[in-house]
Amino acid sequence: MPRRSPVIVITGTPGTGKSTHAQLLVQESPVPLQHINVGELVKMQGLHDGFDEEWQSYTVDEDKLLDQLESPVSEGGVILDWHTSDVYPERWADLVVVLRCHHTTLWDRLETRGYPLKKIQENNEAEIMGIVCDEARESYQPGIVVELESNTLEDMEENVARIVTWIEQWIKDNEN
Ligand code: ADP
Ligand code: MN
């Protein structure tokens, strides 16, 4: 069954603004959207094989995660908010938004968040090298991947307005 509302993947290095964008998008969207914070879901539902102390992150059980997401995604009208995007089947995503942030700004945000230094360095480097973006471009058709700057509140408002316009068009293209 075709979806009536789109599935929007929002990805980016931790701290680039995924969850903040997703929250604003829920408010501004012309159709109801469910914001799924995938990292939180993994934690809350125990969709992992434990906590990796060295990497300070959960080892995700991908099969369990995909099982959990299958039903909301098939309904549509979902924002998948996570720092990685290559776990999902390609057909899930209608739009993949990659948020980018200046590395010094990102450093400050992660420091404010109380991340350990090692984690800040690791994410900072990943952002400079564009790892999350490369991953998205390798996993999806170029036409559905869009890279957006997320340095200022102005950027965020602009980005959300752009996504809203994209949703309106998607709805027009998919109604019958
Ligand atoms: P993520 O979900 O990608 O880890 P968050 O949405 O939690 O990132 O944002 C991290 C911090 O940076 C929050 O304090 C948020 O308010 C701030 N922030 C995010 N995006 C922007 C932006 N475009 N302009 C200013 N502050 C931002
Ligand atoms: Mn987040």
XYZ file of C-alpha atoms and ligand atoms in Angstrom:
204
model
C 0.000 0.000 0.000
C 1.391 3.402 -0.900
C 2.000 5.784 1.973
C -0.275 8.778 2.384
C 2.374 10.815 4.170
C 6.100 10.840 3.635
C 8.885 9.297 5.687
C 11.589 11.842 6.412
C 14.983 10.750 7.639
C 16.849 13.441 9.557
C 20.454 12.543 10.131
C 23.672 14.295 11.123
C 26.513 14.099 13.616
C 25.295 14.306 17.237
C 24.684 17.962 18.118
C 23.941 19.173 14.583
C 20.295 19.797 15.543
C 18.309 16.737 14.426
C 15.916 16.554 17.378
C 15.378 20.315 17.497
C 14.609 20.362 13.762
C 12.286 17.372 14.117
C 10.346 19.049 16.942
C 9.883 22.252 14.972
C 8.944 20.297 11.863
C 6.209 18.441 13.777
C 4.740 21.833 14.692
C 4.990 23.314 11.222
C 4.082 20.343 9.063
C 0.852 20.512 7.002
C 0.262 16.804 7.771
C 0.632 15.045 11.136
C 4.127 13.693 11.658
C 5.377 11.360 14.351
C 8.870 12.166 15.556
C 10.772 8.975 16.304
C 14.016 9.575 18.169
C 15.656 6.305 17.155
C 18.457 6.505 19.706
C 15.903 6.910 22.505
C 13.821 4.064 21.091
C 16.858 1.759 21.105
C 17.483 2.634 24.747
C 13.867 2.524 25.957
C 12.925 -0.696 24.167
C 16.253 -2.392 24.785
C 16.943 -2.877 21.071
C 20.619 -3.443 21.735
C 23.168 -5.988 22.917
C 24.445 -3.870 25.783
C 26.477 -0.736 26.308
C 29.938 -0.460 24.810
C 32.038 1.312 27.434
C 34.863 2.157 25.078
C 32.590 3.825 22.519
C 30.105 5.038 25.145
C 27.236 3.855 22.987
C 24.771 1.011 22.629
C 25.486 -1.877 20.275
C 22.261 -1.731 18.306
C 20.345 -4.900 17.480
C 19.451 -3.863 13.942
C 16.949 -6.662 13.289
C 14.985 -5.782 16.414
C 15.128 -2.102 15.555
C 13.852 -2.601 12.000
C 11.030 -4.798 13.323
C 9.948 -2.001 15.661
C 10.071 0.657 12.969
C 8.389 -1.369 10.234
C 4.814 -0.581 11.233
C 5.052 3.194 11.793
C 7.115 3.555 8.616
C 4.600 1.621 6.515
C 1.876 3.981 7.767
C 3.974 6.994 6.769
C 4.042 10.417 8.351
C 7.200 9.697 10.290
C 10.440 11.508 11.045
C 13.320 9.142 11.762
C 15.827 11.104 13.866
C 19.188 9.369 14.237
C 22.901 9.973 13.685
C 23.075 7.179 11.167
C 20.931 6.432 8.115
C 22.348 3.317 6.494
C 20.482 0.821 8.657
C 17.070 1.415 7.070
C 15.969 -0.254 3.846
C 16.419 2.270 1.031
C 12.725 2.201 0.112
C 11.761 3.553 3.557
C 12.959 7.086 2.952
C 11.183 9.697 0.844
C 13.571 12.429 1.918
C 16.927 12.269 3.685
C 18.008 15.479 5.397
C 21.638 15.657 6.485
C 22.307 18.473 8.936
C 25.728 20.064 8.916
C 27.314 22.300 11.497
C 30.532 24.279 11.760
C 32.932 22.168 13.824
C 33.680 24.804 16.467
C 29.955 25.380 16.990
C 29.479 21.633 17.240
C 32.293 21.385 19.790
C 30.591 23.991 21.981
C 27.226 22.254 21.732
C 28.647 18.872 22.730
C 30.617 20.434 25.576
C 27.437 22.093 26.843
C 25.805 18.697 26.661
C 28.497 17.328 28.971
C 29.970 14.814 26.529
C 33.332 13.317 27.545
C 36.281 14.811 25.664
C 36.921 11.644 23.654
C 33.343 11.664 22.410
C 33.516 15.349 21.518
C 36.733 14.811 19.550
C 35.363 11.783 17.772
C 32.164 13.563 16.707
C 34.010 16.727 15.805
C 36.308 14.787 13.500
C 33.391 12.895 11.997
C 31.672 16.196 11.201
C 34.799 17.660 9.598
C 35.198 14.566 7.426
C 31.520 14.512 6.508
C 31.078 10.877 7.518
C 27.323 10.996 8.121
C 26.774 12.787 4.837
C 28.881 10.307 2.840
C 26.985 7.469 4.440
C 23.628 8.990 3.422
C 24.828 9.599 -0.132
C 26.034 6.012 -0.406
C 22.730 4.633 0.883
C 20.150 6.652 -1.075
C 19.483 8.051 -4.552
C 21.170 11.455 -4.906
C 17.833 13.123 -5.651
C 16.392 12.475 -2.198
C 19.415 13.491 -0.116
C 19.668 17.120 0.935
C 22.445 18.636 3.009
C 21.469 21.641 5.134
C 23.495 23.999 7.321
C 22.423 24.095 10.959
C 24.548 26.767 12.605
C 21.984 29.363 13.618
C 18.330 29.566 14.577
C 17.792 31.345 11.278
C 19.235 28.316 9.477
C 16.849 26.087 11.378
C 13.775 28.136 10.498
C 14.843 28.234 6.873
C 15.488 24.488 6.820
C 12.143 23.630 8.366
C 10.338 25.957 5.939
C 12.108 24.185 3.080
C 11.071 20.769 4.332
C 7.479 21.976 4.768
C 7.466 23.109 1.124
C 8.856 19.731 0.138
C 6.080 17.953 2.131
C 3.366 20.037 0.436
C 4.763 19.054 -2.956
C 5.043 15.392 -1.950
C 1.386 15.370 -0.885
C 0.333 16.906 -4.239
C 2.428 14.416 -6.191
C 1.066 11.450 -4.254
C -2.651 12.227 -3.995
C -5.071 10.495 -6.314
P 20.972 16.346 17.801
O 19.575 15.852 17.999
O 21.413 16.344 16.362
O 21.985 15.678 18.673
P 19.947 18.729 19.079
O 18.737 19.015 18.258
O 19.733 18.080 20.395
O 21.006 17.897 18.218
O 20.721 20.101 19.244
C 21.866 20.202 20.094
C 21.925 21.594 20.699
O 22.204 22.559 19.697
C 20.603 22.034 21.337
O 20.908 22.795 22.469
C 19.972 22.902 20.273
O 19.131 23.875 20.813
C 21.164 23.518 19.596
N 20.921 23.736 18.158
C 20.635 22.794 17.249
N 20.499 23.306 16.024
C 20.721 24.637 16.153
C 20.743 25.738 15.228
N 20.509 25.560 13.906
N 20.990 26.964 15.721
C 21.241 27.147 17.034
N 21.246 26.162 17.957
C 20.991 24.911 17.524
Mn 18.902 14.189 19.238
